[in-house]
């Protein structure tokens, strides 16, 4: 029965397409057409075929929205909003008599079911058909479409501005299902508005994971209702002695919802058993390093630890994981686990195994920095590799999945070069080409690689503009590494496409570092 309704539905859509293309005399647009395969798209799609025509986007364009599927409808509304903020024309949301060109957002039951983010974009001279199995796939396709809209109207026909989108066929899907970035809001706090702005730009490049580092020695950043002193005391500080801050649970949910609307999953991280000075300062019962607790606002870490043999500590962790998991729809919980230099080895192993059970009891899958591979974790937990190849190999032997964040390529907090105003240098400089020129798919057996993540630690940055300076443009290359297969990637070609991002970044007031390695386009 359902199948029959679906077949009829698709048949009606097909008839509509045929009908509109028959009754409307196809508009002949006399602009020089761009070759679709020459447009600067990042990440570069899997397949692009140019057909050397053009789709006229103007005030007579409509977006055909399937009203029965709310998630696809949201994608259509998102596209309408972005078109109107970029061009000033608002596409019609219903096909009517004045419609001359139509963008179909087309849910398909059969299209690439195995890859929920796959999409196809067929650009014809009077219609664009965006097809995908899921709304997430459609959302990714919308980002590609946004990148195809020329920055300026190609011309004006009888006072009608027209943006010509080059015609052709794009078939696309990501190589990794996890393409993330981590933001450290513990060393310096960033407001909900800052995080939302970051999400806007990340989603344009098809990043789909935002990992929030919510606690560290210098500050605790998330309201936990059963342990209120974490925010009353632990949130007050940050690096350098300025005033910290925290998200209420409502504010955290606002970030999670905003990310979800951009098809981005949020992963919360509570770093432990080390990196816990702010938590122990709030509740000294948790402390395991035997030292007098003081607020900490410097950068060096590795001195703090929870008392891993105390029941109260596990009661505390259970409450934190429970409250945070309840407001986190994504499947993961990150427990940190790095640089626990003053936790005895046996205590560390005991601790990680107990916390793994707590995380699983709250319905989440555990992620930890690569050190956790040296404990009895089970194969469902995930190791985030930042430093140690040895730990990576141990994790692979255990059958664990990996998130790759090798500092020498993926760390967004490293200085680009000697001119960088912000950033650290412990792994050396990470210029824009070094950030791009590595091959994650060759680092470990592909079956073990869940994906990649570029961390942005915030010891040296405290404003959104400084955040942007370190993140952009390196995160854009990282987005391509996560999405596009190595056969499609090439620095010389990427560099030209990156140069063209200047206009988008400028329009969105993003303070990127104009690296001299790139010949930035002039407007
Ligand atoms: C190492 S990467 C850390 C962080 C620092 C970062 C600075 C990792 C798991 N731990 O605590 O902020 O270096 O680059």
Coordinates of C-alpha atoms and ligand atoms in Angstrom, one line a residue:
X1 CA 0.0 0.0 0.0
X2 CA 2.7 2.5 1.1
X3 CA 4.8 1.5 -1.8
X4 CA 2.0 2.2 -4.2
X5 CA 1.4 5.6 -2.7
X6 CA 5.1 6.4 -3.0
X7 CA 5.2 5.3 -6.6
X8 CA 2.2 7.5 -7.4
X9 CA 3.8 10.4 -5.5
X10 CA 7.0 10.1 -7.5
X11 CA 5.0 9.8 -10.7
X12 CA 3.2 13.0 -9.9
X13 CA 6.4 14.8 -9.2
X14 CA 7.8 13.6 -12.5
X15 CA 4.7 14.8 -14.3
X16 CA 5.0 18.2 -12.7
X17 CA 8.7 18.4 -13.8
X18 CA 7.7 17.4 -17.4
X19 CA 4.7 19.7 -17.4
X20 CA 6.5 22.8 -16.2
X21 CA 9.3 22.3 -18.6
X22 CA 6.8 21.9 -21.5
X23 CA 4.6 24.8 -20.7
X24 CA 7.4 27.2 -19.9
X25 CA 9.4 28.1 -22.8
X26 CA 12.9 27.4 -21.6
X27 CA 14.5 30.7 -20.9
X28 CA 17.5 31.3 -23.0
X29 CA 20.1 33.1 -20.9
X30 CA 22.8 34.7 -23.0
X31 CA 25.5 34.8 -20.4
X32 CA 28.8 33.1 -20.9
X33 CA 28.3 29.9 -18.9
X34 CA 30.8 28.7 -16.4
X35 CA 32.1 25.2 -16.5
X36 CA 30.6 23.4 -13.4
X37 CA 33.8 21.5 -12.9
X38 CA 35.7 24.8 -12.6
X39 CA 33.7 26.2 -9.7
X40 CA 35.5 26.3 -6.4
X41 CA 33.7 23.8 -4.2
X42 CA 35.1 22.7 -0.9
X43 CA 35.1 19.8 0.0
X44 CA 35.5 18.7 -3.6
X45 CA 32.7 16.3 -4.6
X46 CA 33.2 12.8 -5.7
X47 CA 32.0 13.3 -9.3
X48 CA 31.2 16.4 -11.2
X49 CA 30.0 16.4 -14.8
X50 CA 29.6 19.8 -16.6
X51 CA 27.0 20.2 -19.3
X52 CA 27.8 23.9 -20.1
X53 CA 24.3 25.4 -19.7
X54 CA 23.0 27.3 -16.8
X55 CA 20.1 27.5 -14.3
X56 CA 18.8 31.0 -13.8
X57 CA 18.3 31.9 -10.1
X58 CA 16.2 35.0 -9.8
X59 CA 13.0 36.3 -8.3
X60 CA 11.0 33.8 -10.4
X61 CA 12.7 30.8 -8.9
X62 CA 10.8 28.6 -6.5
X63 CA 11.9 25.9 -4.1
X64 CA 9.7 22.8 -4.3
X65 CA 9.3 21.6 -0.7
X66 CA 7.8 18.3 0.2
X67 CA 5.4 19.4 3.0
X68 CA 4.9 15.9 4.3
X69 CA 8.5 15.5 5.5
X70 CA 9.4 18.0 8.2
X71 CA 13.1 17.4 8.2
X72 CA 13.3 17.9 4.4
X73 CA 11.1 20.9 4.7
X74 CA 13.5 22.5 7.2
X75 CA 16.3 21.9 4.7
X76 CA 14.3 23.7 2.0
X77 CA 13.6 26.7 4.3
X78 CA 17.3 26.8 5.2
X79 CA 18.2 27.0 1.6
X80 CA 15.6 29.8 0.9
X81 CA 17.0 31.8 3.8
X82 CA 20.6 31.4 2.6
X83 CA 19.7 32.3 -1.0
X84 CA 17.9 35.4 0.1
X85 CA 20.7 36.5 2.5
X86 CA 23.3 36.0 -0.3
X87 CA 21.5 37.4 -3.2
X88 CA 18.7 39.6 -1.8
X89 CA 16.0 37.7 -3.7
X90 CA 13.7 35.4 -1.8
X91 CA 12.8 32.3 -3.7
X92 CA 9.1 31.4 -3.7
X93 CA 8.2 28.5 -1.5
X94 CA 5.3 27.4 -3.7
X95 CA 5.3 26.7 -7.4
X96 CA 2.8 29.1 -9.0
X97 CA 2.1 30.9 -12.3
X98 CA 5.1 33.2 -12.0
X99 CA 7.6 30.3 -11.4
X100 CA 10.1 30.0 -14.1
X101 CA 12.8 27.8 -12.5
X102 CA 12.4 25.3 -9.8
X103 CA 14.7 23.8 -7.2
X104 CA 13.4 20.4 -6.1
X105 CA 14.5 18.9 -2.8
X106 CA 13.7 15.3 -3.5
X107 CA 13.6 12.6 -0.8
X108 CA 14.3 9.3 -2.3
X109 CA 13.9 5.9 -0.7
X110 CA 16.3 4.2 -3.1
X111 CA 19.1 6.7 -3.4
X112 CA 22.4 5.5 -1.8
X113 CA 20.8 4.1 1.3
X114 CA 24.2 3.0 2.7
X115 CA 25.5 6.5 3.1
X116 CA 23.1 8.8 4.8
X117 CA 25.0 11.9 3.8
X118 CA 25.1 11.1 0.1
X119 CA 23.3 13.3 -2.4
X120 CA 23.0 14.1 -6.1
X121 CA 22.6 17.5 -7.5
X122 CA 21.3 17.6 -11.1
X123 CA 21.4 21.1 -12.5
X124 CA 19.4 21.6 -15.6
X125 CA 18.5 24.7 -17.5
X126 CA 15.1 25.2 -15.8
X127 CA 15.3 23.0 -12.7
X128 CA 17.7 21.7 -10.1
X129 CA 16.9 18.4 -8.6
X130 CA 18.6 17.6 -5.3
X131 CA 18.1 14.0 -4.4
X132 CA 19.1 12.2 -1.2
X133 CA 17.9 9.4 1.1
X134 CA 18.0 11.6 4.2
X135 CA 17.5 15.2 5.2
X136 CA 21.1 15.2 6.3
X137 CA 22.2 14.3 2.7
X138 CA 20.0 17.0 1.4
X139 CA 21.5 19.5 3.8
X140 CA 25.0 18.6 2.6
X141 CA 23.8 19.0 -1.0
X142 CA 22.4 22.4 -0.1
X143 CA 25.9 23.5 1.0
X144 CA 27.3 22.5 -2.4
X145 CA 24.5 24.4 -4.1
X146 CA 25.2 27.6 -2.0
X147 CA 28.8 27.4 -3.2
X148 CA 27.6 27.3 -6.8
X149 CA 25.8 30.6 -6.7
X150 CA 27.9 33.3 -8.2
X151 CA 29.0 36.0 -5.8
X152 CA 27.5 38.7 -7.9
X153 CA 24.5 38.6 -10.3
X154 CA 25.8 37.7 -13.7
X155 CA 23.6 40.3 -15.3
X156 CA 20.4 42.1 -15.3
X157 CA 17.6 41.3 -17.8
X158 CA 14.9 44.0 -17.8
X159 CA 15.8 45.0 -14.3
X160 CA 15.8 41.4 -13.1
X161 CA 19.0 40.2 -11.5
X162 CA 20.0 36.7 -12.5
X163 CA 22.5 34.5 -10.9
X164 CA 23.4 31.7 -13.3
X165 CA 24.3 28.4 -11.7
X166 CA 26.4 26.3 -14.1
X167 CA 24.6 23.1 -15.2
X168 CA 25.7 19.6 -14.8
X169 CA 25.5 16.6 -12.5
X170 CA 27.2 16.2 -9.1
X171 CA 27.2 12.9 -7.2
X172 CA 28.7 13.1 -3.8
X173 CA 29.2 11.3 -0.5
X174 CA 31.7 11.6 2.4
X175 CA 34.6 9.2 2.9
X176 CA 34.3 9.4 6.7
X177 CA 31.2 9.6 8.8
X178 CA 32.9 11.6 11.5
X179 CA 34.3 15.0 10.4
X180 CA 34.8 17.1 13.4
X181 CA 36.4 19.8 15.3
X182 CA 36.9 20.3 19.0
X183 CA 36.5 23.6 20.7
X184 CA 38.1 24.1 24.1
X185 CA 35.7 26.4 26.1
X186 CA 37.5 25.6 29.3
X187 CA 40.8 27.4 28.9
X188 CA 38.8 30.4 27.7
X189 CA 35.1 30.6 27.7
X190 CA 33.2 31.3 24.4
X191 CA 29.6 32.5 24.5
X192 CA 26.6 30.7 22.9
X193 CA 26.6 33.3 20.2
X194 CA 30.3 32.7 19.4
X195 CA 29.7 29.0 19.1
X196 CA 26.7 29.5 16.9
X197 CA 28.7 31.7 14.5
X198 CA 31.4 29.0 14.4
X199 CA 28.7 26.3 13.6
X200 CA 27.4 28.5 10.7
X201 CA 30.7 28.4 9.0
X202 CA 31.6 24.8 9.9
X203 CA 28.4 23.5 8.4
X204 CA 29.1 25.3 5.1
X205 CA 32.1 23.0 4.7
X206 CA 30.1 19.9 5.7
X207 CA 31.7 19.4 9.1
X208 CA 29.3 17.2 11.1
X209 CA 30.7 16.9 14.6
X210 CA 31.4 19.6 17.2
X211 CA 33.2 18.3 20.3
X212 CA 33.1 20.6 23.2
X213 CA 35.9 20.4 25.8
X214 CA 33.8 21.5 28.8
X215 CA 36.2 21.1 31.7
X216 CA 39.8 21.4 32.6
X217 CA 42.1 22.6 35.3
X218 CA 41.4 26.2 34.5
X219 CA 37.5 26.1 34.5
X220 CA 34.3 24.1 34.6
X221 CA 31.8 25.2 32.0
X222 CA 28.5 23.3 32.3
X223 CA 25.8 23.5 34.9
X224 CA 25.3 20.3 36.8
X225 CA 22.2 20.6 38.9
X226 CA 23.2 18.0 41.5
X227 CA 26.6 19.5 42.1
X228 CA 26.0 23.3 41.9
X229 CA 29.4 24.4 43.2
X230 CA 31.0 23.3 39.9
X231 CA 29.6 26.4 38.4
X232 CA 29.4 28.6 41.5
X233 CA 33.2 28.1 42.1
X234 CA 34.8 26.1 39.2
X235 CA 33.5 28.3 36.4
X236 CA 34.9 31.6 37.7
X237 CA 38.4 31.3 36.3
X238 CA 40.1 30.9 32.9
X239 CA 43.7 31.1 31.6
X240 CA 45.3 34.5 32.4
X241 CA 43.1 35.3 35.3
X242 CA 40.1 36.8 33.5
X243 CA 36.6 35.9 34.4
X244 CA 35.4 32.5 33.1
X245 CA 31.8 31.5 32.5
X246 CA 29.6 28.5 31.9
X247 CA 26.6 27.3 30.0
X248 CA 23.4 26.6 31.8
X249 CA 21.8 23.4 30.7
X250 CA 19.3 25.4 28.7
X251 CA 22.1 27.3 26.9
X252 CA 23.9 24.0 26.2
X253 CA 20.7 22.7 24.8
X254 CA 20.4 25.8 22.7
X255 CA 23.9 25.0 21.2
X256 CA 22.9 21.3 20.7
X257 CA 19.7 22.3 18.9
X258 CA 21.4 24.9 16.7
X259 CA 24.0 22.3 15.8
X260 CA 21.3 19.7 15.0
X261 CA 19.6 22.2 12.7
X262 CA 22.9 22.3 10.9
X263 CA 23.1 18.5 10.9
X264 CA 26.0 18.6 13.4
X265 CA 26.3 16.3 16.4
X266 CA 27.6 17.7 19.7
X267 CA 30.0 15.6 21.7
X268 CA 30.5 16.7 25.3
X269 CA 33.8 16.1 27.0
X270 CA 34.5 16.1 30.7
X271 CA 38.2 15.6 31.1
X272 CA 39.3 13.2 33.9
X273 CA 41.0 11.9 36.0
X274 CA 43.6 14.5 35.2
X275 CA 42.7 18.1 34.1
X276 CA 40.4 18.3 37.1
X277 CA 41.6 21.1 39.3
X278 CA 38.5 23.2 38.8
X279 CA 36.2 20.3 39.7
X280 CA 38.3 19.4 42.8
X281 CA 38.5 23.1 43.8
X282 CA 34.6 23.1 43.8
X283 CA 34.4 19.8 45.7
X284 CA 37.7 19.0 47.5
X285 CA 36.4 15.5 48.3
X286 CA 37.2 14.6 44.7
X287 CA 40.9 15.5 44.8
X288 CA 43.5 12.8 44.6
X289 CA 46.9 14.7 44.4
X290 CA 47.2 15.5 48.1
X291 CA 47.9 19.1 47.4
X292 CA 46.2 22.2 48.7
X293 CA 43.7 23.3 46.1
X294 CA 43.9 26.8 44.5
X295 CA 42.3 28.3 41.5
X296 CA 44.5 27.7 38.5
X297 CA 44.9 30.1 35.6
X298 CA 48.2 29.2 34.0
X299 CA 48.8 26.9 31.0
X300 CA 50.9 24.0 32.2
X301 CA 48.8 21.0 33.0
X302 CA 49.4 17.4 34.3
X303 CA 49.4 18.1 38.0
X304 CA 45.8 17.3 39.0
X305 CA 43.9 14.0 39.5
X306 CA 40.7 12.7 41.0
X307 CA 41.0 10.2 43.8
X308 CA 40.3 7.1 41.8
X309 CA 39.6 4.9 44.8
X310 CA 36.8 6.9 46.4
X311 CA 33.1 5.9 45.9
X312 CA 32.1 9.6 46.1
X313 CA 34.1 10.2 42.9
X314 CA 32.1 7.7 41.0
X315 CA 28.9 9.0 42.4
X316 CA 29.9 12.4 41.2
X317 CA 30.8 11.1 37.7
X318 CA 27.6 9.2 37.5
X319 CA 25.6 12.3 38.2
X320 CA 27.6 14.4 35.7
X321 CA 27.3 11.8 33.0
X322 CA 23.6 11.3 33.7
X323 CA 22.7 15.0 33.6
X324 CA 24.8 15.7 30.5
X325 CA 23.7 12.6 28.6
X326 CA 20.1 13.5 29.2
X327 CA 20.6 16.7 27.2
X328 CA 22.9 15.3 24.6
X329 CA 21.0 13.5 21.8
X330 CA 24.2 12.3 20.1
X331 CA 25.6 8.8 20.8
X332 CA 28.9 9.8 22.4
X333 CA 30.4 10.9 25.7
X334 CA 34.1 11.9 25.8
X335 CA 35.9 11.3 29.1
X336 CA 39.2 12.9 28.2
X337 CA 41.7 10.7 29.9
X338 CA 44.8 12.5 28.6
X339 CA 47.9 13.6 30.4
X340 CA 47.0 12.1 33.8
X341 CA 50.7 12.3 34.9
X342 CA 50.1 12.2 38.6
X343 CA 47.6 9.3 38.5
X344 CA 49.3 5.9 39.2
X345 CA 49.1 3.6 36.3
X346 CA 47.0 1.0 38.1
X347 CA 44.6 3.7 39.4
X348 CA 44.3 5.1 35.8
X349 CA 43.3 1.7 34.4
X350 CA 40.9 1.1 37.3
X351 CA 39.4 4.5 36.8
X352 CA 38.9 4.4 33.0
X353 CA 37.2 1.0 33.2
X354 CA 34.8 2.2 35.9
X355 CA 33.9 5.3 34.0
X356 CA 33.4 3.3 30.8
X357 CA 30.7 1.3 32.6
X358 CA 29.1 4.5 33.8
X359 CA 29.0 6.0 30.3
X360 CA 27.5 2.9 28.9
X361 CA 24.9 2.7 31.6
X362 CA 23.7 6.1 30.5
X363 CA 23.3 4.9 27.0
X364 CA 26.4 6.5 25.5
X365 CA 29.5 5.2 23.7
X366 CA 32.7 6.3 25.3
X367 CA 35.5 8.3 23.6
X368 CA 38.8 9.1 25.2
X369 CA 42.2 10.5 24.2
X370 CA 44.6 7.9 23.0
X371 CA 46.0 7.1 26.4
X372 CA 42.8 5.1 27.2
X373 CA 43.9 2.4 24.8
X374 CA 46.3 1.2 27.5
X375 CA 43.4 0.1 29.8
X376 CA 40.9 -2.7 29.6
X377 CA 38.4 -0.7 27.5
X378 CA 36.2 -2.7 25.2
X379 CA 36.1 -2.5 21.5
X380 CA 33.0 -0.3 21.4
X381 CA 34.9 2.6 22.9
X382 CA 36.7 5.0 20.7
X383 CA 40.3 6.3 20.9
X384 CA 41.0 9.8 19.8
X385 CA 44.6 9.7 18.5
X386 CA 46.5 13.0 19.2
X387 CA 50.0 12.0 19.8
X388 CA 50.9 8.4 20.1
X389 CA 51.2 5.9 17.3
X390 CA 51.9 3.2 19.9
X391 CA 48.6 3.9 21.5
X392 CA 46.9 3.9 18.1
X393 CA 48.3 0.5 17.3
X394 CA 47.2 -0.8 20.7
X395 CA 43.7 0.6 20.0
X396 CA 43.6 -1.1 16.6
X397 CA 44.6 -4.4 18.1
X398 CA 41.7 -4.1 20.5
X399 CA 39.4 -3.6 17.6
X400 CA 38.5 0.0 18.6
X401 CA 37.5 2.7 16.3
X402 CA 39.7 5.7 15.9
X403 CA 39.3 9.5 15.6
X404 CA 42.4 10.9 14.1
X405 CA 43.7 14.2 15.4
X406 CA 47.5 14.1 14.8
X407 CA 48.8 17.3 16.4
X408 CA 51.4 17.9 13.7
X409 CA 48.7 18.3 11.1
X410 CA 45.3 18.7 12.8
X411 CA 46.0 21.0 15.8
X412 CA 44.4 24.3 15.1
X413 CA 46.0 25.9 18.1
X414 CA 49.5 25.7 16.7
X415 CA 51.0 28.8 15.2
X416 CA 51.0 28.9 11.4
X417 CA 54.4 30.4 11.2
X418 CA 56.7 32.9 13.0
X419 CA 54.3 35.8 12.3
X420 CA 51.3 34.2 14.1
X421 CA 50.0 36.4 16.9
X422 CA 48.3 33.5 18.7
X423 CA 48.9 29.8 19.2
X424 CA 51.4 27.4 20.7
X425 CA 54.4 25.7 19.1
X426 CA 55.0 22.5 21.1
X427 CA 54.5 20.4 17.9
X428 CA 56.1 23.1 15.7
X429 CA 54.4 25.4 13.2
X430 CA 51.4 24.1 11.3
X431 CA 51.1 26.2 8.1
X432 CA 48.0 25.9 5.9
X433 CA 49.7 23.4 3.5
X434 CA 50.9 21.1 6.3
X435 CA 47.4 21.1 7.8
X436 CA 46.1 19.9 4.4
X437 CA 48.9 17.6 3.2
X438 CA 48.4 14.4 5.0
X439 CA 46.4 11.2 4.3
X440 CA 44.2 10.2 7.1
X441 CA 42.9 7.1 5.2
X442 CA 46.5 5.7 5.2
X443 CA 47.3 6.2 8.8
X444 CA 45.5 3.1 10.1
X445 CA 43.4 0.3 8.7
X446 CA 40.5 2.1 7.1
X447 CA 37.9 -0.1 8.8
X448 CA 39.1 1.3 12.2
X449 CA 38.9 4.9 11.2
X450 CA 35.6 6.5 12.3
X451 CA 36.9 9.8 11.1
X452 CA 39.0 12.9 11.9
X453 CA 38.9 15.9 14.2
X454 CA 40.8 19.1 14.4
X455 CA 41.1 20.4 18.0
X456 CA 41.2 24.1 18.8
X457 CA 42.7 24.4 22.3
X458 CA 42.2 27.9 23.7
X459 CA 45.1 28.7 26.0
X460 CA 46.1 31.7 23.7
X461 CA 42.8 32.9 22.4
X462 CA 39.9 34.5 24.1
X463 CA 37.7 36.2 21.5
X464 CA 35.7 34.9 18.5
X465 CA 38.0 36.8 16.2
X466 CA 41.1 35.1 17.7
X467 CA 39.3 31.8 17.4
X468 CA 38.6 32.4 13.8
X469 CA 42.2 33.5 13.2
X470 CA 43.5 30.1 14.3
X471 CA 40.6 28.0 12.9
X472 CA 40.4 29.6 9.4
X473 CA 41.5 28.6 6.9
X474 CA 43.0 25.4 8.3
X475 CA 39.6 23.9 9.3
X476 CA 38.5 24.3 5.7
X477 CA 41.2 21.9 4.5
X478 CA 40.4 19.6 7.3
X479 CA 36.8 19.5 6.1
X480 CA 38.0 18.4 2.7
X481 CA 40.2 15.7 4.2
X482 CA 37.3 14.2 6.0
X483 CA 34.9 14.3 3.1
X484 CA 36.8 13.9 -0.1
X485 CA 38.8 10.8 -1.1
X486 CA 42.5 11.1 -1.7
X487 CA 42.2 10.6 -5.5
X488 CA 40.3 13.9 -5.5
X489 CA 42.6 15.9 -3.3
X490 CA 45.6 17.9 -4.4
X491 CA 47.2 20.9 -2.7
X492 CA 47.8 22.9 -5.9
X493 CA 44.1 22.6 -6.9
X494 CA 42.8 23.0 -3.3
X495 CA 44.9 26.2 -2.9
X496 CA 43.0 27.8 -5.8
X497 CA 39.6 26.8 -4.5
X498 CA 40.6 28.0 -1.0
X499 CA 41.6 31.4 -2.5
X500 CA 38.0 31.8 -3.7
X501 CA 36.7 31.3 -0.1
X502 CA 37.8 34.8 0.7
X503 CA 34.5 36.3 -0.5
X504 CA 32.3 34.0 1.7
X505 CA 34.6 34.5 4.7
X506 CA 34.6 38.2 4.3
X507 CA 30.8 38.3 3.8
X508 CA 30.4 36.4 7.0
X509 CA 32.9 38.6 8.9
X510 CA 35.3 35.7 9.6
X511 CA 38.7 36.9 10.7
X512 CA 40.8 34.2 8.8
X513 CA 44.5 34.2 8.5
X514 CA 45.4 35.3 5.0
X515 CA 48.4 32.9 4.7
X516 CA 50.9 34.0 2.0
X517 CA 50.9 30.4 0.7
X518 CA 47.5 31.2 -0.9
X519 CA 46.9 33.7 -3.6
X520 CA 43.7 35.1 -2.1
X521 CA 41.1 36.2 -4.6
X522 CA 40.3 39.9 -4.7
X523 CA 36.6 40.8 -4.8
Ligands
LIG1 C1 47.7 18.9 24.8 S1 45.8 17.2 23.2 C2 46.5 18.7 25.5 C3 45.7 19.9 25.9 C4 46.4 21.2 25.5 C5 47.0 21.0 24.2 C6 47.6 22.3 23.7 C7 45.4 16.8 24.6 C8 44.6 15.6 24.7 N1 45.9 17.5 25.7 O1 45.5 19.8 27.3 O2 45.5 22.2 25.6 O3 48.0 20.0 24.2 O4 48.0 22.1 22.4

